[in-house]
mmCIF file of C-alpha atoms in Angstrom:
data_model
loop_
_atom_site.group_PDB
_atom_site.id
_atom_site.type_symbol
_atom_site.label_atom_id
_atom_site.label_comp_id
_atom_site.label_asym_id
_atom_site.label_seq_id
_atom_site.Cartn_x
_atom_site.Cartn_y
_atom_site.Cartn_z
ATOM 1 C CA MET A 1 122.479 93.624 77.627
ATOM 2 C CA SER A 2 121.967 96.153 74.845
ATOM 3 C CA VAL A 3 118.990 98.407 75.467
ATOM 4 C CA ASP A 4 118.870 100.946 72.657
ATOM 5 C CA ALA A 5 115.896 99.587 70.743
ATOM 6 C CA ASN A 6 114.626 102.854 69.303
ATOM 7 C CA GLY A 7 117.856 104.821 69.114
ATOM 8 C CA TYR A 8 116.900 107.118 72.005
ATOM 9 C CA LEU A 9 117.711 105.437 75.277
ATOM 10 C CA THR A 10 120.536 103.406 76.726
ATOM 11 C CA LEU A 11 121.924 102.528 80.133
ATOM 12 C CA ASN A 12 125.160 103.714 81.701
ATOM 13 C CA ASP A 13 126.506 103.790 85.252
ATOM 14 C CA ALA A 14 124.172 106.676 86.142
ATOM 15 C CA GLY A 15 121.068 104.941 84.804
ATOM 16 C CA LEU A 16 118.802 105.708 81.867
ATOM 17 C CA TYR A 17 120.454 108.053 79.329
ATOM 18 C CA CYS A 18 119.304 109.754 76.135
ATOM 19 C CA PRO A 19 122.398 110.333 73.943
ATOM 20 C CA ALA A 20 120.466 112.280 71.303
ATOM 21 C CA GLY A 21 119.451 114.866 73.912
ATOM 22 C CA ASP A 22 122.401 114.417 76.291
ATOM 23 C CA PHE A 23 120.346 113.978 79.440
ATOM 24 C CA HIS A 24 119.630 111.308 82.034
ATOM 25 C CA ILE A 25 116.201 110.439 83.412
ATOM 26 C CA ASP A 26 116.007 109.974 87.205
ATOM 27 C CA PRO A 27 119.771 109.328 87.438
ATOM 28 C CA LEU A 28 121.330 107.371 90.281
ATOM 29 C CA ARG A 29 124.196 109.829 90.805
ATOM 30 C CA PRO A 30 124.955 113.478 89.950
ATOM 31 C CA VAL A 31 125.092 114.206 86.205
ATOM 32 C CA ALA A 32 125.274 117.314 84.024
ATOM 33 C CA ARG A 33 121.570 117.330 83.093
ATOM 34 C CA ALA A 34 118.796 115.324 84.751
ATOM 35 C CA VAL A 35 115.176 115.124 83.705
ATOM 36 C CA VAL A 36 113.320 114.044 86.844
ATOM 37 C CA THR A 37 109.871 112.460 86.961
ATOM 38 C CA HIS A 38 108.959 113.370 90.567
ATOM 39 C CA GLY A 39 110.274 114.381 93.967
ATOM 40 C CA HIS A 40 110.855 111.068 95.763
ATOM 41 C CA GLY A 41 114.478 110.552 96.728
ATOM 42 C CA ASP A 42 114.992 107.416 94.623
ATOM 43 C CA HIS A 43 114.195 109.513 91.527
ATOM 44 C CA CYS A 44 115.262 113.052 92.452
ATOM 45 C CA ARG A 45 118.716 113.296 93.990
ATOM 46 C CA PRO A 46 120.751 116.399 94.887
ATOM 47 C CA GLY A 47 123.930 117.369 93.093
ATOM 48 C CA MET A 48 122.671 117.573 89.497
ATOM 49 C CA GLY A 49 124.207 120.246 87.292
ATOM 50 C CA LYS A 50 120.837 121.026 85.705
ATOM 51 C CA LEU A 51 117.531 119.677 86.957
ATOM 52 C CA LEU A 52 114.529 119.688 84.615
ATOM 53 C CA CYS A 53 111.086 118.842 86.014
ATOM 54 C CA THR A 54 107.578 120.192 86.544
ATOM 55 C CA PRO A 55 107.204 123.388 88.609
ATOM 56 C CA GLN A 56 105.649 121.401 91.477
ATOM 57 C CA THR A 57 108.529 118.910 91.551
ATOM 58 C CA ALA A 58 110.978 121.829 91.531
ATOM 59 C CA ALA A 59 109.252 123.293 94.595
ATOM 60 C CA ILE A 60 109.347 119.901 96.331
ATOM 61 C CA ALA A 61 113.062 119.487 95.500
ATOM 62 C CA ARG A 62 113.844 122.885 96.999
ATOM 63 C CA VAL A 63 111.988 122.066 100.223
ATOM 64 C CA ARG A 64 113.623 118.641 100.530
ATOM 65 C CA TYR A 65 117.185 119.536 99.558
ATOM 66 C CA GLY A 66 117.564 123.314 99.788
ATOM 67 C CA GLU A 67 118.172 126.071 97.253
ATOM 68 C CA THR A 68 121.829 125.171 96.645
ATOM 69 C CA ALA A 69 121.416 121.414 96.049
ATOM 70 C CA PHE A 70 121.371 121.810 92.258
ATOM 71 C CA GLY A 71 123.429 123.899 89.885
ATOM 72 C CA GLN A 72 120.327 125.092 88.054
ATOM 73 C CA ILE A 73 116.636 124.177 88.150
ATOM 74 C CA GLU A 74 114.599 124.432 84.954
ATOM 75 C CA THR A 75 110.855 123.802 84.903
ATOM 76 C CA LEU A 76 108.627 122.476 82.155
ATOM 77 C CA ALA A 77 104.850 122.653 82.442
ATOM 78 C CA LEU A 78 102.840 119.574 81.509
ATOM 79 C CA GLY A 79 102.468 119.458 77.728
ATOM 80 C CA GLU A 80 105.097 122.144 77.074
ATOM 81 C CA VAL A 81 107.634 121.055 74.435
ATOM 82 C CA LEU A 82 111.386 121.600 74.794
ATOM 83 C CA ARG A 83 114.039 120.850 72.194
ATOM 84 C CA LEU A 84 117.171 119.181 73.552
ATOM 85 C CA GLY A 85 119.763 118.259 70.948
ATOM 86 C CA GLU A 86 118.189 116.026 68.325
ATOM 87 C CA VAL A 87 114.970 115.297 70.244
ATOM 88 C CA SER A 88 111.944 117.089 71.618
ATOM 89 C CA ILE A 89 110.708 116.262 75.089
ATOM 90 C CA TRP A 90 107.519 117.012 76.969
ATOM 91 C CA LEU A 91 105.968 115.885 80.228
ATOM 92 C CA ALA A 92 102.632 114.101 80.709
ATOM 93 C CA PRO A 93 100.853 113.521 84.047
ATOM 94 C CA ALA A 94 101.800 110.342 85.926
ATOM 95 C CA GLY A 95 99.276 110.472 88.784
ATOM 96 C CA HIS A 96 101.826 109.330 91.379
ATOM 97 C CA VAL A 97 102.253 112.406 93.598
ATOM 98 C CA LEU A 98 101.917 116.155 93.118
ATOM 99 C CA GLY A 99 104.066 117.216 90.151
ATOM 100 C CA SER A 100 104.805 113.681 88.944
ATOM 101 C CA ALA A 101 105.247 113.279 85.204
ATOM 102 C CA GLN A 102 106.070 110.853 82.441
ATOM 103 C CA VAL A 103 108.924 111.892 80.138
ATOM 104 C CA VAL A 104 107.991 111.815 76.444
ATOM 105 C CA ILE A 105 110.875 111.828 73.931
ATOM 106 C CA GLU A 106 110.211 112.365 70.221
ATOM 107 C CA GLY A 107 112.342 112.527 67.074
ATOM 108 C CA LYS A 108 113.243 110.684 63.909
ATOM 109 C CA HIS A 109 113.126 107.271 65.619
ATOM 110 C CA GLY A 110 109.538 107.717 66.824
ATOM 111 C CA ARG A 111 108.346 108.241 70.395
ATOM 112 C CA ALA A 112 109.571 106.844 73.715
ATOM 113 C CA VAL A 113 107.811 107.320 77.045
ATOM 114 C CA VAL A 114 109.446 106.851 80.455
ATOM 115 C CA SER A 115 106.661 106.480 82.986
ATOM 116 C CA GLY A 116 108.478 107.107 86.244
ATOM 117 C CA ASP A 117 106.238 105.927 89.077
ATOM 118 C CA TYR A 118 102.520 106.088 88.312
ATOM 119 C CA LYS A 119 99.072 105.087 89.489
ATOM 120 C CA ARG A 120 95.759 104.846 87.665
ATOM 121 C CA ARG A 121 93.415 105.615 90.597
ATOM 122 C CA PHE A 122 91.804 108.968 91.414
ATOM 123 C CA ASP A 123 93.891 111.138 93.709
ATOM 124 C CA PRO A 124 92.578 114.549 94.827
ATOM 125 C CA THR A 125 96.131 115.846 95.321
ATOM 126 C CA CYS A 126 97.579 115.434 91.823
ATOM 127 C CA ALA A 127 96.771 115.355 88.098
ATOM 128 C CA PRO A 128 95.599 111.931 86.868
ATOM 129 C CA PHE A 129 97.747 109.658 84.715
ATOM 130 C CA GLU A 130 97.339 110.178 80.970
ATOM 131 C CA PRO A 131 98.384 107.311 78.679
ATOM 132 C CA VAL A 132 100.580 108.428 75.780
ATOM 133 C CA ALA A 133 100.784 106.382 72.589
ATOM 134 C CA CYS A 134 104.395 105.439 71.878
ATOM 135 C CA ASP A 135 106.812 103.011 70.238
ATOM 136 C CA LEU A 136 108.866 102.312 73.387
ATOM 137 C CA PHE A 137 107.341 102.342 76.877
ATOM 138 C CA VAL A 138 109.580 102.243 79.950
ATOM 139 C CA THR A 139 107.376 101.239 82.859
ATOM 140 C CA GLU A 140 107.821 100.809 86.576
ATOM 141 C CA ALA A 141 106.881 97.475 88.155
ATOM 142 C CA THR A 142 106.762 98.091 91.913
ATOM 143 C CA PHE A 143 103.713 95.838 92.228
ATOM 144 C CA GLY A 144 104.438 93.779 89.146
ATOM 145 C CA LEU A 145 103.052 90.456 90.376
ATOM 146 C CA PRO A 146 99.483 89.125 89.974
ATOM 147 C CA VAL A 147 99.004 88.919 93.757
ATOM 148 C CA PHE A 148 98.894 92.716 93.954
ATOM 149 C CA THR A 149 95.384 94.015 93.356
ATOM 150 C CA HIS A 150 94.657 97.262 95.182
ATOM 151 C CA PRO A 151 91.176 97.642 96.684
ATOM 152 C CA PRO A 152 89.173 100.888 96.309
ATOM 153 C CA ILE A 153 90.578 103.531 98.648
ATOM 154 C CA GLU A 154 87.102 104.427 99.882
ATOM 155 C CA GLY A 155 86.849 101.031 101.579
ATOM 156 C CA GLU A 156 90.232 101.395 103.283
ATOM 157 C CA ILE A 157 89.369 104.872 104.565
ATOM 158 C CA GLY A 158 86.037 103.467 105.739
ATOM 159 C CA ARG A 159 87.834 100.797 107.775
ATOM 160 C CA LEU A 160 89.883 103.485 109.525
ATOM 161 C CA LEU A 161 86.806 105.565 110.331
ATOM 162 C CA ALA A 162 84.955 102.471 111.579
ATOM 163 C CA SER A 163 87.840 101.657 113.922
ATOM 164 C CA LEU A 164 87.795 105.201 115.266
ATOM 165 C CA ALA A 165 84.105 104.809 116.027
ATOM 166 C CA THR A 166 84.742 101.467 117.750
ATOM 167 C CA PHE A 167 87.712 102.695 119.833
ATOM 168 C CA PRO A 168 87.025 106.379 120.605
ATOM 169 C CA GLU A 169 89.435 106.289 123.561
ATOM 170 C CA ARG A 170 92.430 105.371 121.373
ATOM 171 C CA ALA A 171 94.479 107.471 118.977
ATOM 172 C CA HIS A 172 94.782 106.015 115.489
ATOM 173 C CA ALA A 173 98.378 106.462 114.348
ATOM 174 C CA VAL A 174 98.897 105.918 110.625
ATOM 175 C CA SER A 175 102.387 105.467 109.208
ATOM 176 C CA VAL A 176 102.754 107.436 105.982
ATOM 177 C CA TYR A 177 105.570 108.634 103.775
ATOM 178 C CA PRO A 178 106.097 112.440 104.036
ATOM 179 C CA LEU A 179 105.696 113.103 100.299
ATOM 180 C CA GLY A 180 102.488 112.031 98.584
ATOM 181 C CA LYS A 181 100.990 109.405 100.882
ATOM 182 C CA CYS A 182 100.591 111.807 103.798
ATOM 183 C CA GLN A 183 98.816 114.452 101.750
ATOM 184 C CA ARG A 184 96.686 111.980 99.812
ATOM 185 C CA LEU A 185 95.473 110.365 103.021
ATOM 186 C CA ILE A 186 94.537 113.759 104.457
ATOM 187 C CA ALA A 187 92.649 114.684 101.282
ATOM 188 C CA GLU A 188 90.826 111.346 101.184
ATOM 189 C CA LEU A 189 89.826 111.671 104.838
ATOM 190 C CA ARG A 190 88.383 115.113 104.063
ATOM 191 C CA ARG A 191 86.544 113.661 101.058
ATOM 192 C CA ALA A 192 85.083 110.997 103.358
ATOM 193 C CA GLY A 193 83.770 113.678 105.721
ATOM 194 C CA TRP A 194 86.425 113.734 108.479
ATOM 195 C CA GLU A 195 86.491 117.400 109.488
ATOM 196 C CA ALA A 196 88.446 117.247 112.760
ATOM 197 C CA PRO A 197 92.040 118.458 112.906
ATOM 198 C CA ILE A 198 94.569 115.834 111.855
ATOM 199 C CA TYR A 199 97.656 115.573 114.033
ATOM 200 C CA LEU A 200 101.001 115.521 112.222
ATOM 201 C CA HIS A 201 104.489 114.446 113.212
ATOM 202 C CA GLY A 202 106.846 117.379 112.676
ATOM 203 C CA SER A 203 108.640 115.722 109.747
ATOM 204 C CA LEU A 204 105.402 115.807 107.713
ATOM 205 C CA ARG A 205 104.680 119.484 108.141
ATOM 206 C CA LYS A 206 106.898 121.185 105.549
ATOM 207 C CA LEU A 207 105.695 119.182 102.568
ATOM 208 C CA THR A 208 102.075 119.309 103.709
ATOM 209 C CA ASP A 209 102.329 123.088 103.988
ATOM 210 C CA LEU A 210 103.894 123.162 100.522
ATOM 211 C CA TYR A 211 100.964 121.209 99.071
ATOM 212 C CA GLU A 212 98.651 123.879 100.475
ATOM 213 C CA GLN A 213 100.799 126.646 99.006
ATOM 214 C CA LEU A 214 100.489 124.881 95.653
ATOM 215 C CA GLY A 215 96.698 124.859 95.879
ATOM 216 C CA VAL A 216 95.858 121.500 97.494
ATOM 217 C CA ALA A 217 93.490 122.001 100.443
ATOM 218 C CA MET A 218 94.390 120.014 103.558
ATOM 219 C CA GLY A 219 92.025 121.367 106.214
ATOM 220 C CA PRO A 220 92.922 121.872 109.885
ATOM 221 C CA LYS A 221 96.159 120.315 111.142
ATOM 222 C CA LEU A 222 97.815 120.236 114.554
ATOM 223 C CA ASP A 223 101.316 119.422 115.811
ATOM 224 C CA ALA A 224 101.233 115.962 117.400
ATOM 225 C CA THR A 225 104.471 116.560 119.303
ATOM 226 C CA ALA A 226 103.067 119.644 121.060
ATOM 227 C CA ALA A 227 99.643 118.145 121.779
ATOM 228 C CA ARG A 228 98.531 116.809 125.144
ATOM 229 C CA LYS A 229 98.218 113.040 125.250
ATOM 230 C CA GLU A 230 94.569 113.043 126.259
ATOM 231 C CA GLU A 231 93.471 115.383 123.463
ATOM 232 C CA MET A 232 94.577 112.862 120.813
ATOM 233 C CA ALA A 233 92.174 110.164 122.032
ATOM 234 C CA GLY A 234 89.787 109.334 119.201
ATOM 235 C CA GLN A 235 91.876 111.364 116.745
ATOM 236 C CA ILE A 236 93.982 110.594 113.661
ATOM 237 C CA VAL A 237 97.737 111.013 113.939
ATOM 238 C CA LEU A 238 100.004 110.745 110.879
ATOM 239 C CA ALA A 239 103.686 109.957 111.301
ATOM 240 C CA PRO A 240 106.540 108.239 109.481
ATOM 241 C CA ALA A 241 106.887 104.541 110.264
ATOM 242 C CA SER A 242 110.183 105.143 112.086
ATOM 243 C CA ALA A 243 108.471 107.449 114.620
ATOM 244 C CA LEU A 244 105.805 104.856 115.408
ATOM 245 C CA ARG A 245 108.546 102.324 116.166
ATOM 246 C CA ASP A 246 110.318 104.817 118.434
ATOM 247 C CA THR A 247 109.739 106.285 121.881
ATOM 248 C CA TRP A 248 107.929 109.179 120.154
ATOM 249 C CA ALA A 249 104.811 106.982 119.966
ATOM 250 C CA ARG A 250 104.585 106.856 123.767
ATOM 251 C CA ARG A 251 102.955 110.293 123.697
ATOM 252 C CA LEU A 252 99.882 108.758 122.015
ATOM 253 C CA PRO A 253 96.958 107.370 124.062
ATOM 254 C CA ASP A 254 96.823 103.573 123.578
ATOM 255 C CA PRO A 255 97.403 103.948 119.822
ATOM 256 C CA VAL A 256 95.961 101.717 117.150
ATOM 257 C CA ILE A 257 98.973 101.379 114.857
ATOM 258 C CA CYS A 258 97.914 101.634 111.214
ATOM 259 C CA ALA A 259 99.855 101.663 107.962
ATOM 260 C CA ALA A 260 98.834 102.947 104.529
ATOM 261 C CA SER A 261 100.828 101.107 101.858
ATOM 262 C CA GLY A 262 100.402 98.782 98.919
ATOM 263 C CA TRP A 263 102.705 96.408 100.788
ATOM 264 C CA MET A 264 99.967 95.884 103.374
ATOM 265 C CA ARG A 265 98.553 93.364 100.911
ATOM 266 C CA VAL A 266 101.349 91.128 102.258
ATOM 267 C CA ARG A 267 100.022 90.338 105.724
ATOM 268 C CA GLN A 268 103.399 89.141 106.946
ATOM 269 C CA ARG A 269 104.737 92.667 106.478
ATOM 270 C CA ALA A 270 101.923 94.023 108.615
ATOM 271 C CA ARG A 271 102.579 91.494 111.373
ATOM 272 C CA GLN A 272 106.315 92.124 111.325
ATOM 273 C CA GLY A 273 105.711 95.855 111.613
ATOM 274 C CA GLY A 274 103.299 95.518 114.521
ATOM 275 C CA VAL A 275 100.488 96.988 112.430
ATOM 276 C CA GLU A 276 97.054 96.471 113.962
ATOM 277 C CA LEU A 277 95.109 98.061 111.092
ATOM 278 C CA PRO A 278 96.789 97.503 107.691
ATOM 279 C CA MET A 279 95.355 99.724 104.938
ATOM 280 C CA VAL A 280 96.113 98.742 101.347
ATOM 281 C CA ILE A 281 96.573 102.222 99.877
ATOM 282 C CA SER A 282 99.182 102.574 97.157
ATOM 283 C CA ASP A 283 100.493 105.366 94.982
ATOM 284 C CA HIS A 284 101.530 102.826 92.328
ATOM 285 C CA ALA A 285 99.629 100.881 89.694
ATOM 286 C CA ASP A 286 98.717 97.329 90.642
ATOM 287 C CA TRP A 287 99.310 94.261 88.442
ATOM 288 C CA GLY A 288 96.174 94.636 86.346
ATOM 289 C CA GLU A 289 96.751 98.348 85.852
ATOM 290 C CA LEU A 290 100.375 97.828 84.810
ATOM 291 C CA CYS A 291 99.308 95.284 82.191
ATOM 292 C CA ALA A 292 96.447 97.436 80.933
ATOM 293 C CA THR A 293 98.679 100.497 80.684
ATOM 294 C CA ILE A 294 101.282 98.681 78.574
ATOM 295 C CA LEU A 295 98.579 97.656 76.107
ATOM 296 C CA GLU A 296 96.980 101.109 76.168
ATOM 297 C CA THR A 297 100.196 102.797 75.020
ATOM 298 C CA GLY A 298 100.316 100.618 71.901
ATOM 299 C CA ALA A 299 104.086 100.270 72.352
ATOM 300 C CA GLN A 300 105.639 97.289 70.614
ATOM 301 C CA THR A 301 108.664 97.442 72.916
ATOM 302 C CA THR A 302 108.459 97.607 76.710
ATOM 303 C CA TRP A 303 111.316 98.024 79.153
ATOM 304 C CA VAL A 304 110.571 97.244 82.787
ATOM 305 C CA THR A 305 112.300 98.715 85.818
ATOM 306 C CA HIS A 306 111.921 99.479 89.502
ATOM 307 C CA GLY A 307 110.320 96.408 91.030
ATOM 308 C CA ALA A 308 109.171 92.924 90.042
ATOM 309 C CA GLU A 309 110.576 93.184 86.544
ATOM 310 C CA ASP A 310 110.695 89.547 85.446
ATOM 311 C CA GLY A 311 106.995 88.849 85.969
ATOM 312 C CA LEU A 312 105.879 91.826 83.917
ATOM 313 C CA VAL A 313 108.433 91.080 81.188
ATOM 314 C CA HIS A 314 107.129 87.512 80.928
ATOM 315 C CA TRP A 315 103.535 88.739 80.691
ATOM 316 C CA ALA A 316 104.423 91.296 77.983
ATOM 317 C CA ARG A 317 106.137 88.628 75.914
ATOM 318 C CA THR A 318 103.010 86.450 76.099
ATOM 319 C CA GLN A 319 101.204 89.371 74.454
ATOM 320 C CA GLY A 320 103.616 89.286 71.517
ATOM 321 C CA LEU A 321 105.557 92.343 72.656
ATOM 322 C CA THR A 322 109.308 92.811 72.829
ATOM 323 C CA ALA A 323 110.155 93.253 76.500
ATOM 324 C CA GLU A 324 113.311 93.523 78.595
ATOM 325 C CA ALA A 325 114.131 94.034 82.267
ATOM 326 C CA LEU A 326 116.479 96.966 82.818
ATOM 327 C CA ALA A 327 117.751 95.744 86.205
ATOM 328 C CA ILE A 328 119.035 99.185 87.168
ATOM 329 C CA ALA A 329 121.049 98.896 90.392
ATOM 330 C CA GLY A 330 119.262 100.532 93.318
ATOM 331 C CA ARG A 331 115.863 100.343 91.639
ATOM 332 C CA GLU A 332 114.894 96.768 92.489
ATOM 333 C CA ASN A 333 112.007 97.651 94.802
ATOM 334 C CA GLY A 334 112.272 101.381 95.265
ATOM 335 C CA ALA A 335 114.571 103.113 97.722
ATOM 336 C CA GLU A 336 111.618 104.864 99.328
ATOM 337 C CA GLY A 337 109.639 101.773 100.220
ATOM 338 C CA GLU A 338 107.436 103.649 102.698
ATOM 339 C CA ALA A 339 106.125 105.707 99.780
ATOM 340 C CA GLU A 340 104.444 102.755 98.107
#
């Protein structure tokens, strides 16, 4: 398949490449220069010669991988323009997690936008998505099927708080991904009026502390591993899904196992995971939002990656648009599925 519709972007064995600027976007393996949309491990990988991203993503990359994981880290503030070879690039907010950005490429062929992962809902922990008019739009499609319609987050948080009121003797253990979902859930609980300390698994602490250092208030937090079992009754405990499937969860008093993910729309996933309280909370756009965003950009050409590509490609073609599935290996449904 030839994917070089506007002269800017093509595919090679490392993923999406811009020959005119000599850089890759979210490459699958180490390359000389990588422009990275956000800090999740299926987009930001160690070993790059030069890493270019927002300052927040740079801080996240350092915490996740260490100071020596990249040859050089360059940062670009949202809206700041940088010339690379024959093109100019700038970053626009993606609304996915703190520091997430769309990559905008401009030059003689027009404008291309690579969305990275994005959501269209309010999130108190990161800048909201901003649509950018373009000729070529490269969009994710994690939830690119009509069955995926995310409910308002306020209702999902309300269900958690109602369960806590109903079962005050039980801990409510919510599986979350360490980057983005954990911090968003904390912030939304605070917005809903939950003022008590939130207990965290140790693996969530570093990135949550980093969010606070970067100006995102989290409120009181306690170490779940060090806490007494009885003190966590009637409290909220956040942990990665793997910990809740492990002996670690035995320290919790009769826990209500919860999960915050867009995949909780698929009830079979909840049942298979032993989830008693599934919460449909996603950091990705749902089907309607993906479709609306494509139209909002005004792009006549859409490339689809990272998820249910074929369904979104078919829909785009019914709108009279040119659309192709990139089918990048390793991007079929996102390597960090717990982040969704």
